[in-house]
Short mmCIF file of C-alpha atoms and ligand atoms in Angstrom, two decimals:
data_model
loop_
_atom_site.label_atom_id
_atom_site.label_comp_id
_atom_site.label_asym_id
_atom_site.label_seq_id
_atom_site.Cartn_x
_atom_site.Cartn_y
_atom_site.Cartn_z
CA UNK A 1 -9.98 47.49 -9.15
CA UNK A 2 -8.40 47.39 -5.73
CA UNK A 3 -7.96 44.94 -2.95
CA UNK A 4 -11.06 45.01 -0.83
CA UNK A 5 -11.44 44.65 2.89
CA UNK A 6 -14.96 46.13 2.84
CA UNK A 7 -17.02 44.61 5.59
CA UNK A 8 -19.92 43.61 3.42
CA UNK A 9 -17.57 41.82 1.06
CA UNK A 10 -16.38 39.03 3.26
CA UNK A 11 -15.32 35.43 2.75
CA UNK A 12 -14.36 33.08 5.53
CA UNK A 13 -13.78 29.47 4.47
CA UNK A 14 -14.72 28.25 7.96
CA UNK A 15 -18.08 30.04 8.04
CA UNK A 16 -20.56 27.21 7.57
CA UNK A 17 -23.51 29.55 6.97
CA UNK A 18 -21.66 31.46 4.25
CA UNK A 19 -20.47 28.22 2.74
CA UNK A 20 -24.02 26.99 2.33
CA UNK A 21 -24.27 29.31 -0.70
CA UNK A 22 -21.05 31.20 -1.38
CA UNK A 23 -21.88 31.92 -5.03
CA UNK A 24 -23.52 35.36 -4.76
CA UNK A 25 -20.49 36.48 -2.74
CA UNK A 26 -18.12 34.92 -5.25
CA UNK A 27 -19.75 36.91 -8.04
CA UNK A 28 -19.21 40.13 -6.13
CA UNK A 29 -15.56 39.22 -5.60
CA UNK A 30 -15.04 38.61 -9.31
CA UNK A 31 -16.63 41.96 -10.16
CA UNK A 32 -15.60 44.20 -7.28
CA UNK A 33 -12.53 42.67 -5.63
CA UNK A 34 -10.75 40.26 -7.97
CA UNK A 35 -7.93 40.37 -5.45
CA UNK A 36 -9.51 40.11 -2.02
CA UNK A 37 -7.75 40.48 1.31
CA UNK A 38 -9.21 39.03 4.48
CA UNK A 39 -7.76 40.99 7.36
CA UNK A 40 -8.93 38.98 10.39
CA UNK A 41 -7.47 35.75 9.00
CA UNK A 42 -4.72 37.42 6.97
CA UNK A 43 -5.06 35.78 3.59
CA UNK A 44 -5.62 36.87 -0.02
CA UNK A 45 -8.06 35.29 -2.46
CA UNK A 46 -8.46 35.30 -6.24
CA UNK A 47 -11.77 34.48 -7.87
CA UNK A 48 -11.56 35.06 -11.63
CA UNK A 49 -10.83 32.04 -13.78
CA UNK A 50 -7.73 33.60 -15.31
CA UNK A 51 -6.22 34.44 -11.90
CA UNK A 52 -7.02 31.06 -10.35
CA UNK A 53 -5.49 29.34 -13.39
CA UNK A 54 -2.36 31.50 -13.26
CA UNK A 55 -1.86 30.84 -9.54
CA UNK A 56 -2.25 27.09 -9.77
CA UNK A 57 0.06 26.82 -12.79
CA UNK A 58 2.95 28.91 -11.36
CA UNK A 59 4.20 26.56 -8.63
CA UNK A 60 7.43 28.54 -8.18
CA UNK A 61 5.62 31.69 -7.02
CA UNK A 62 2.71 29.83 -5.41
CA UNK A 63 4.04 26.92 -3.40
CA UNK A 64 2.10 23.91 -2.13
CA UNK A 65 4.86 22.82 0.23
CA UNK A 66 3.29 24.35 3.35
CA UNK A 67 -0.09 22.76 2.66
CA UNK A 68 -3.00 23.65 0.38
CA UNK A 69 -5.61 23.76 3.15
CA UNK A 70 -5.59 27.32 4.46
CA UNK A 71 -5.45 26.51 8.17
CA UNK A 72 -2.64 23.98 7.68
CA UNK A 73 -0.64 26.51 5.65
CA UNK A 74 -1.21 29.30 8.19
CA UNK A 75 -0.28 27.08 11.15
CA UNK A 76 3.25 26.62 9.79
CA UNK A 77 3.13 22.97 10.82
CA UNK A 78 5.73 20.56 9.49
CA UNK A 79 4.51 18.58 6.49
CA UNK A 80 5.52 14.90 6.57
CA UNK A 81 7.23 13.47 3.46
CA UNK A 82 5.09 11.71 0.86
CA UNK A 83 2.05 14.04 0.98
CA UNK A 84 2.45 14.85 -2.70
CA UNK A 85 -0.45 17.27 -2.81
CA UNK A 86 1.63 19.32 -0.28
CA UNK A 87 4.92 19.13 -2.19
CA UNK A 88 6.68 21.20 -4.86
CA UNK A 89 8.79 19.89 -7.72
CA UNK A 90 11.24 18.18 -7.88
CA UNK A 91 10.24 15.80 -5.05
CA UNK A 92 6.59 16.21 -5.99
CA UNK A 93 7.21 15.01 -9.55
CA UNK A 94 9.19 12.00 -8.34
CA UNK A 95 6.40 10.94 -6.01
CA UNK A 96 3.70 11.69 -8.59
CA UNK A 97 5.46 9.60 -11.25
CA UNK A 98 5.52 6.64 -8.90
CA UNK A 99 1.88 6.96 -7.97
CA UNK A 100 0.69 7.65 -11.50
CA UNK A 101 1.41 4.00 -12.39
CA UNK A 102 -1.98 3.20 -10.90
CA UNK A 103 -3.81 5.82 -12.93
CA UNK A 104 -2.98 4.90 -16.54
CA UNK A 105 -6.05 5.03 -18.83
CA UNK A 106 -5.80 1.25 -19.27
CA UNK A 107 -5.92 0.60 -15.52
CA UNK A 108 -8.75 3.04 -14.95
CA UNK A 109 -10.84 1.68 -17.84
CA UNK A 110 -10.40 -1.82 -16.51
CA UNK A 111 -12.14 -0.73 -13.28
CA UNK A 112 -15.46 0.20 -14.91
CA UNK A 113 -17.21 -3.20 -14.61
CA UNK A 114 -16.25 -3.43 -10.93
CA UNK A 115 -17.40 0.13 -10.23
CA UNK A 116 -20.73 -0.75 -11.84
CA UNK A 117 -21.06 -3.92 -9.80
CA UNK A 118 -20.26 -2.12 -6.53
CA UNK A 119 -22.82 0.55 -7.34
CA UNK A 120 -25.49 -2.04 -8.07
CA UNK A 121 -24.69 -3.78 -4.78
CA UNK A 122 -25.05 -0.43 -2.98
CA UNK A 123 -28.41 0.21 -4.66
CA UNK A 124 -29.60 -3.28 -3.65
CA UNK A 125 -29.39 -2.10 -0.03
CA UNK A 126 -32.11 0.52 -0.54
CA UNK A 127 -35.20 -0.57 1.31
CA UNK A 128 -38.50 1.28 0.82
CA UNK A 129 -38.90 4.56 -1.04
CA UNK A 130 -36.05 6.58 0.51
CA UNK A 131 -32.69 6.53 -1.20
CA UNK A 132 -29.75 8.49 0.22
CA UNK A 133 -27.26 9.53 -2.48
CA UNK A 134 -24.47 9.88 0.04
CA UNK A 135 -25.17 7.15 2.58
CA UNK A 136 -26.17 4.44 0.11
CA UNK A 137 -23.64 5.13 -2.68
CA UNK A 138 -21.43 8.20 -2.25
CA UNK A 139 -19.84 7.25 1.05
CA UNK A 140 -19.30 3.62 0.09
CA UNK A 141 -18.42 3.09 -3.56
CA UNK A 142 -15.49 5.54 -4.01
CA UNK A 143 -13.65 4.20 -0.97
CA UNK A 144 -14.15 0.65 -2.20
CA UNK A 145 -12.62 1.65 -5.51
CA UNK A 146 -9.57 3.26 -3.88
CA UNK A 147 -9.18 0.20 -1.68
CA UNK A 148 -9.38 -2.02 -4.74
CA UNK A 149 -6.58 -0.02 -6.37
CA UNK A 150 -4.37 -0.70 -3.38
CA UNK A 151 -5.58 -4.28 -2.91
CA UNK A 152 -6.99 -3.59 0.58
CA UNK A 153 -9.32 -6.35 1.79
CA UNK A 154 -12.96 -5.40 2.35
CA UNK A 155 -13.04 -6.06 6.11
CA UNK A 156 -10.29 -3.46 6.54
CA UNK A 157 -11.93 -0.71 4.52
CA UNK A 158 -14.24 0.61 7.24
CA UNK A 159 -11.25 1.53 9.42
CA UNK A 160 -9.74 3.48 6.55
CA UNK A 161 -12.96 5.42 6.08
CA UNK A 162 -13.27 6.25 9.76
CA UNK A 163 -9.67 7.41 9.93
CA UNK A 164 -10.09 9.67 6.89
CA UNK A 165 -13.34 11.13 8.24
CA UNK A 166 -11.76 11.95 11.59
CA UNK A 167 -9.11 14.00 9.85
CA UNK A 168 -10.96 15.77 7.06
CA UNK A 169 -14.17 16.52 8.94
CA UNK A 170 -14.26 19.61 11.18
CA UNK A 171 -16.77 20.79 13.75
CA UNK A 172 -19.12 23.56 12.62
CA UNK A 173 -16.88 26.51 11.89
CA UNK A 174 -13.84 24.57 13.12
CA UNK A 175 -10.52 24.11 11.41
CA UNK A 176 -8.59 20.98 10.48
CA UNK A 177 -5.74 22.07 12.74
CA UNK A 178 -8.11 21.86 15.77
CA UNK A 179 -8.19 18.09 15.36
CA UNK A 180 -6.75 16.42 18.51
CA UNK A 181 -5.44 13.56 16.33
CA UNK A 182 -3.49 15.96 14.11
CA UNK A 183 -4.51 17.69 10.88
CA UNK A 184 -2.68 15.21 8.70
CA UNK A 185 -3.02 11.53 9.45
CA UNK A 186 0.21 9.59 9.60
CA UNK A 187 -1.30 6.78 7.57
CA UNK A 188 -0.69 4.27 10.40
CA UNK A 189 -4.11 2.84 9.64
CA UNK A 190 -2.56 1.24 6.55
CA UNK A 191 0.51 -0.08 8.38
CA UNK A 192 -0.79 -3.58 9.20
CA UNK A 193 -1.93 -4.01 5.65
CA UNK A 194 1.39 -2.89 4.16
CA UNK A 195 3.37 -5.21 6.43
CA UNK A 196 1.15 -8.12 5.40
CA UNK A 197 1.38 -7.22 1.70
CA UNK A 198 5.18 -7.06 1.92
CA UNK A 199 5.24 -10.80 2.62
CA UNK A 200 2.18 -11.61 0.48
CA UNK A 201 2.72 -9.73 -2.80
CA UNK A 202 -0.09 -9.49 -5.33
CA UNK A 203 -0.66 -7.57 -8.56
CA UNK A 204 -1.99 -4.43 -6.86
CA UNK A 205 -0.50 -0.95 -6.53
CA UNK A 206 0.78 -1.58 -3.00
CA UNK A 207 2.94 -4.48 -4.16
CA UNK A 208 4.16 -2.43 -7.09
CA UNK A 209 5.09 0.51 -4.85
CA UNK A 210 6.81 -1.76 -2.33
CA UNK A 211 9.03 -3.07 -5.14
CA UNK A 212 9.54 0.17 -7.10
CA UNK A 213 13.04 1.62 -7.28
CA UNK A 214 13.47 5.29 -8.12
CA UNK A 215 16.04 8.08 -8.03
CA UNK A 216 15.18 10.48 -5.24
CA UNK A 217 15.80 14.25 -5.12
CA UNK A 218 19.36 13.69 -3.84
CA UNK A 219 20.23 11.33 -6.72
CA UNK A 220 20.10 8.19 -4.56
CA UNK A 221 18.38 5.17 -6.13
CA UNK A 222 16.20 3.59 -3.49
CA UNK A 223 12.79 2.16 -2.59
CA UNK A 224 10.05 4.11 -0.85
CA UNK A 225 10.43 4.38 2.90
CA UNK A 226 7.62 2.82 4.89
CA UNK A 227 6.38 6.22 6.09
CA UNK A 228 6.35 7.57 2.53
CA UNK A 229 4.26 4.66 1.33
CA UNK A 230 1.86 5.05 4.25
CA UNK A 231 1.46 8.69 3.37
CA UNK A 232 0.85 7.91 -0.32
CA UNK A 233 -1.98 5.60 0.53
CA UNK A 234 -3.39 8.09 2.90
CA UNK A 235 -3.35 10.95 0.38
CA UNK A 236 -5.09 8.85 -2.26
CA UNK A 237 -7.68 7.58 0.23
CA UNK A 238 -8.51 11.08 1.50
CA UNK A 239 -8.24 12.87 -1.88
CA UNK A 240 -10.08 10.16 -3.77
CA UNK A 241 -12.90 9.10 -1.50
CA UNK A 242 -14.18 12.22 0.25
CA UNK A 243 -14.34 14.35 -2.92
CA UNK A 244 -16.18 11.76 -4.98
CA UNK A 245 -18.58 11.16 -2.09
CA UNK A 246 -19.52 14.85 -2.32
CA UNK A 247 -19.84 14.73 -6.11
CA UNK A 248 -22.50 12.03 -5.82
CA UNK A 249 -24.42 14.06 -3.23
CA UNK A 250 -24.39 17.13 -5.48
CA UNK A 251 -25.55 15.01 -8.41
CA UNK A 252 -28.65 13.98 -6.46
CA UNK A 253 -29.42 17.52 -5.40
CA UNK A 254 -28.93 19.23 -8.76
CA UNK A 255 -30.86 16.70 -10.81
CA UNK A 256 -33.73 16.90 -8.33
CA UNK A 257 -33.82 20.68 -8.68
CA UNK A 258 -33.72 20.40 -12.48
CA UNK A 259 -36.13 17.52 -13.23
CA UNK A 260 -36.34 18.35 -16.96
CA UNK A 261 -32.59 17.88 -17.27
CA UNK A 262 -32.79 14.64 -15.29
CA UNK A 263 -35.46 13.32 -17.69
CA UNK A 264 -33.27 14.26 -20.62
CA UNK A 265 -30.41 12.22 -19.17
CA UNK A 266 -32.63 9.27 -18.30
CA UNK A 267 -33.76 9.15 -21.92
CA UNK A 268 -30.37 9.71 -23.56
CA UNK A 269 -27.39 8.27 -21.71
CA UNK A 270 -24.95 9.59 -24.29
CA UNK A 271 -25.39 12.93 -22.46
CA UNK A 272 -24.04 11.56 -19.17
CA UNK A 273 -20.38 12.51 -19.76
CA UNK A 274 -21.26 16.14 -20.49
CA UNK A 275 -23.72 16.23 -17.58
CA UNK A 276 -20.99 15.08 -15.20
CA UNK A 277 -18.75 17.92 -16.39
CA UNK A 278 -21.53 20.40 -15.71
CA UNK A 279 -22.17 19.02 -12.21
CA UNK A 280 -18.42 19.22 -11.51
CA UNK A 281 -18.30 22.81 -12.79
CA UNK A 282 -21.41 23.96 -10.97
CA UNK A 283 -20.73 22.42 -7.55
CA UNK A 284 -17.01 21.59 -7.28
CA UNK A 285 -16.42 19.43 -4.18
CA UNK A 286 -13.02 21.08 -3.58
CA UNK A 287 -14.21 24.69 -3.47
CA UNK A 288 -10.76 26.22 -3.00
CA UNK A 289 -7.05 25.47 -2.76
CA UNK A 290 -4.47 27.54 -0.88
CA UNK A 291 -0.89 28.42 -1.81
CA UNK A 292 2.07 30.09 -0.07
CA UNK A 293 3.47 33.12 -1.92
CA UNK A 294 7.25 32.74 -2.34
CA UNK A 295 7.96 36.20 -3.85
CA UNK A 296 6.13 39.51 -4.20
CA UNK A 297 3.58 39.18 -6.97
CA UNK A 298 1.01 41.51 -8.54
CA UNK A 299 -2.70 41.02 -9.22
CA UNK A 300 -4.82 43.84 -10.60
CA UNK A 301 -2.22 46.47 -9.72
CA UNK A 302 -1.86 45.32 -6.11
CA UNK A 303 1.16 43.58 -4.62
CA UNK A 304 0.68 40.37 -2.69
CA UNK A 305 3.77 40.24 -0.48
CA UNK A 306 6.11 37.30 -0.23
CA UNK A 307 5.10 35.14 2.75
CA UNK A 308 1.34 35.61 2.23
CA UNK A 309 -1.28 32.90 2.01
CA UNK A 310 -3.51 33.03 -1.07
CA UNK A 311 -6.72 31.12 -1.72
CA UNK A 312 -7.68 30.14 -5.25
CA UNK A 313 -11.48 30.15 -5.27
CA UNK A 314 -12.12 27.29 -7.68
CA UNK A 315 -15.88 27.56 -7.14
CA UNK A 316 -15.82 31.24 -8.12
CA UNK A 317 -13.63 30.62 -11.19
CA UNK A 318 -16.03 27.94 -12.42
CA UNK A 319 -18.84 30.49 -12.71
CA UNK A 320 -16.80 33.33 -14.16
CA UNK A 321 -18.76 35.03 -16.95
CA UNK A 322 -15.46 36.10 -18.48
CA UNK A 323 -14.85 32.44 -19.35
CA UNK A 324 -18.26 30.78 -19.46
CA UNK A 325 -20.29 33.66 -20.91
CA UNK A 326 -23.63 35.12 -19.85
CA UNK A 327 -25.00 31.73 -18.82
CA UNK A 328 -22.13 31.00 -16.41
CA UNK A 329 -24.47 30.94 -13.40
CA UNK A 330 -26.95 28.58 -15.12
CA UNK A 331 -26.93 24.82 -14.70
CA UNK A 332 -27.15 23.18 -18.11
CA UNK A 333 -26.22 19.54 -18.69
CA UNK A 334 -26.00 20.17 -22.43
CA UNK A 335 -23.42 22.94 -22.04
CA UNK A 336 -20.56 22.74 -24.50
CA UNK A 337 -17.26 24.56 -24.62
CA UNK A 338 -14.77 25.67 -22.02
CA UNK A 339 -13.33 23.37 -19.34
CA UNK A 340 -13.92 24.00 -15.64
CA UNK A 341 -11.07 24.02 -13.09
CA UNK A 342 -12.60 21.60 -10.58
CA UNK A 343 -9.63 19.23 -10.77
CA UNK A 344 -7.07 22.03 -10.54
CA UNK A 345 -4.44 22.59 -13.22
CA UNK A 346 -0.65 22.33 -13.59
CA UNK A 347 1.71 20.17 -11.54
CA UNK A 348 -1.01 19.07 -9.10
CA UNK A 349 -3.78 18.47 -11.64
CA UNK A 350 -5.91 15.81 -9.99
CA UNK A 351 -4.31 12.43 -10.55
CA UNK A 352 -7.65 10.72 -10.05
CA UNK A 353 -9.71 12.90 -12.42
CA UNK A 354 -10.43 10.13 -14.94
CA UNK A 355 -11.38 7.78 -12.13
CA UNK A 356 -13.63 10.36 -10.46
CA UNK A 357 -15.33 11.09 -13.79
CA UNK A 358 -15.94 7.40 -14.36
CA UNK A 359 -17.27 6.85 -10.84
CA UNK A 360 -19.62 9.82 -11.18
CA UNK A 361 -20.90 8.72 -14.59
CA UNK A 362 -21.37 5.05 -13.69
CA UNK A 363 -23.09 5.94 -10.40
CA UNK A 364 -25.51 8.27 -12.18
CA UNK A 365 -26.18 5.73 -14.93
CA UNK A 366 -27.06 2.99 -12.44
CA UNK A 367 -29.10 5.33 -10.23
CA UNK A 368 -31.14 6.40 -13.27
CA UNK A 369 -31.68 2.72 -14.15
CA UNK A 370 -33.03 2.02 -10.70
CA UNK A 371 -34.80 5.31 -9.84
CA UNK A 372 -35.55 7.43 -12.92
CA UNK A 373 -37.45 9.95 -10.74
CA UNK A 374 -36.52 11.42 -7.40
CA UNK A 375 -37.07 14.41 -5.20
CA UNK A 376 -34.51 15.25 -2.55
CA UNK A 377 -35.64 15.94 1.01
CA UNK A 378 -33.56 19.01 1.82
CA UNK A 379 -35.12 19.36 5.29
CA UNK A 380 -33.41 16.14 6.28
CA UNK A 381 -30.23 16.53 4.24
CA UNK A 382 -27.04 17.10 6.24
CA UNK A 383 -24.46 19.61 5.02
CA UNK A 384 -20.88 18.60 5.70
CA UNK A 385 -18.78 21.13 7.58
CA UNK A 386 -15.31 20.41 6.23
CA UNK A 387 -13.28 23.44 5.19
CA UNK A 388 -11.39 21.38 2.59
CA UNK A 389 -14.26 19.66 0.83
CA UNK A 390 -17.78 21.04 0.39
CA UNK A 391 -20.86 18.88 0.12
CA UNK A 392 -23.32 16.66 1.92
CA UNK A 393 -23.08 13.95 4.55
CA UNK A 394 -26.62 12.90 3.76
CA UNK A 395 -28.82 13.63 0.73
CA UNK A 396 -32.03 11.63 1.15
CA UNK A 397 -34.50 11.44 -1.71
CA UNK A 398 -38.00 10.06 -2.22
CA UNK A 399 -37.87 7.63 -5.12
C1 HEM B 1 -14.86 14.74 -7.80
C2 HEM B 1 -13.78 14.20 -7.29
C3 HEM B 1 -12.45 14.91 -7.16
C4 HEM B 1 -12.17 16.25 -7.10
C5 HEM B 1 -13.13 17.42 -7.17
C6 HEM B 1 -10.73 16.38 -6.96
C7 HEM B 1 -10.05 17.58 -6.90
C8 HEM B 1 -8.69 17.69 -6.85
C9 HEM B 1 -7.96 18.95 -6.91
C10 HEM B 1 -8.60 20.34 -7.03
C11 HEM B 1 -6.64 18.66 -6.82
C12 HEM B 1 -5.48 19.67 -6.88
C13 HEM B 1 -5.28 20.37 -5.57
C14 HEM B 1 -4.24 21.45 -5.64
O1 HEM B 1 -3.81 21.87 -6.73
O2 HEM B 1 -3.83 21.94 -4.58
C15 HEM B 1 -6.52 17.22 -6.69
C16 HEM B 1 -5.33 16.54 -6.54
C17 HEM B 1 -5.26 15.18 -6.36
N1 HEM B 1 -6.28 14.26 -6.43
FE1 HEM B 1 -8.20 14.67 -6.81
N2 HEM B 1 -10.19 15.12 -6.91
C18 HEM B 1 -11.20 14.20 -7.05
C19 HEM B 1 -11.08 12.82 -7.08
C20 HEM B 1 -9.91 12.13 -6.92
C21 HEM B 1 -9.77 10.70 -6.96
C22 HEM B 1 -10.90 9.70 -7.23
C23 HEM B 1 -8.46 10.41 -6.68
C24 HEM B 1 -7.76 9.09 -6.56
C25 HEM B 1 -8.32 7.93 -6.30
C26 HEM B 1 -7.77 11.67 -6.50
C27 HEM B 1 -6.45 11.81 -6.20
C28 HEM B 1 -5.77 13.01 -6.20
C29 HEM B 1 -4.33 13.11 -5.94
C30 HEM B 1 -3.38 11.96 -5.62
C31 HEM B 1 -4.02 14.48 -6.03
C32 HEM B 1 -2.65 15.11 -5.83
C33 HEM B 1 -1.98 15.28 -7.15
C34 HEM B 1 -0.67 16.03 -7.03
O3 HEM B 1 -0.43 16.69 -6.02
O4 HEM B 1 0.12 15.92 -7.98
N3 HEM B 1 -8.68 12.70 -6.66
N4 HEM B 1 -7.77 16.66 -6.74
#
């Protein structure tokens, strides 16, 4: 197998038309060009599960510190401190340890009743026989949950959403670095809230982080700087809301296309956990993650030179027959066996994975309670054009 630049074998993460269904192309990459080189945009890509896994695990060779969104990495822009998804150990681990206080199993489990209540409130807003998976639930509930974690009052949450959208969303075929407001938000949207919380402490994560003392990478024991805290909140809001929004849109689409499987789930809710895993595997909201290559490294007999950008095609790895067998391309909510790589792996393994899984499961459970049958209206669905997160801005269904 060799690196391929063949014209008919082409992947461009900013090509909205190609992104509408990248899976046939992904299969060809796995089979014909497991190490792919894109000449016009000068990046490499790996597509087999084993290669994606290896790349994400080896943070020394494949660095996150220049950004994990391809256009941010390629731009060479300066990454502000506190964006832990764009950091390497040791500073990454220090920041992650601080933030992980909010994501203990006990804290996440305690959120379930509130997630259920929010979802029911969202479903109460549906008027008539059209329900939109994204607009009614997906775009609202996950952000509420993140806000709840931080103790952000409800009236303030809309601003947070708008700020995140402005930064993650791109024009058709556009790149995040084209954004006139900057590709990475500075988190200023949270500033008023943080200042208020500093003088009005509560039992939320923000108060805990404001108080937390830690040893930084230079050995100094200190508290988080204001800009670091702002960035933390921003990363969680963007990483935690947008992705789960897309998961709920994909859930609506897939279970409309496979009504027998939907009926199975409606009748036996013990299958919901497994079904969620299959939805996550089949349509991962974060289709790819980029890395910067810190030293020459070999894939399939070809050298990827130090200084290159490499894309890990998570969506391609999730359908790799070498891992998931002959039925890898099939959607099957009763599938058992190997884990997908939708939440990444290694140092950056998604901190919110348990929360996202719970949100997805509870949302589906409550939607099935309210609307056991639905058919999505793809003619009026709106595909989102972000290069970082793949999914739908609107997924209307007749219920
Ligand atoms: C279906 C929903 C989600 C998906 C598909 C997803 C996917 C991912 C992936 C692939 C990564 C690793 C990126 C990399 O290695 O470069 C990641 C990291 C992260 N995610 Fe998620 N995520 C989801 C939901 C959430 C939620 C709900 C939260 C929090 C509320 C969250 C917070 C984070 C954070 C903080 C990181 C950075 C971890 C680190 O750098 O150590 N995510 N996520």
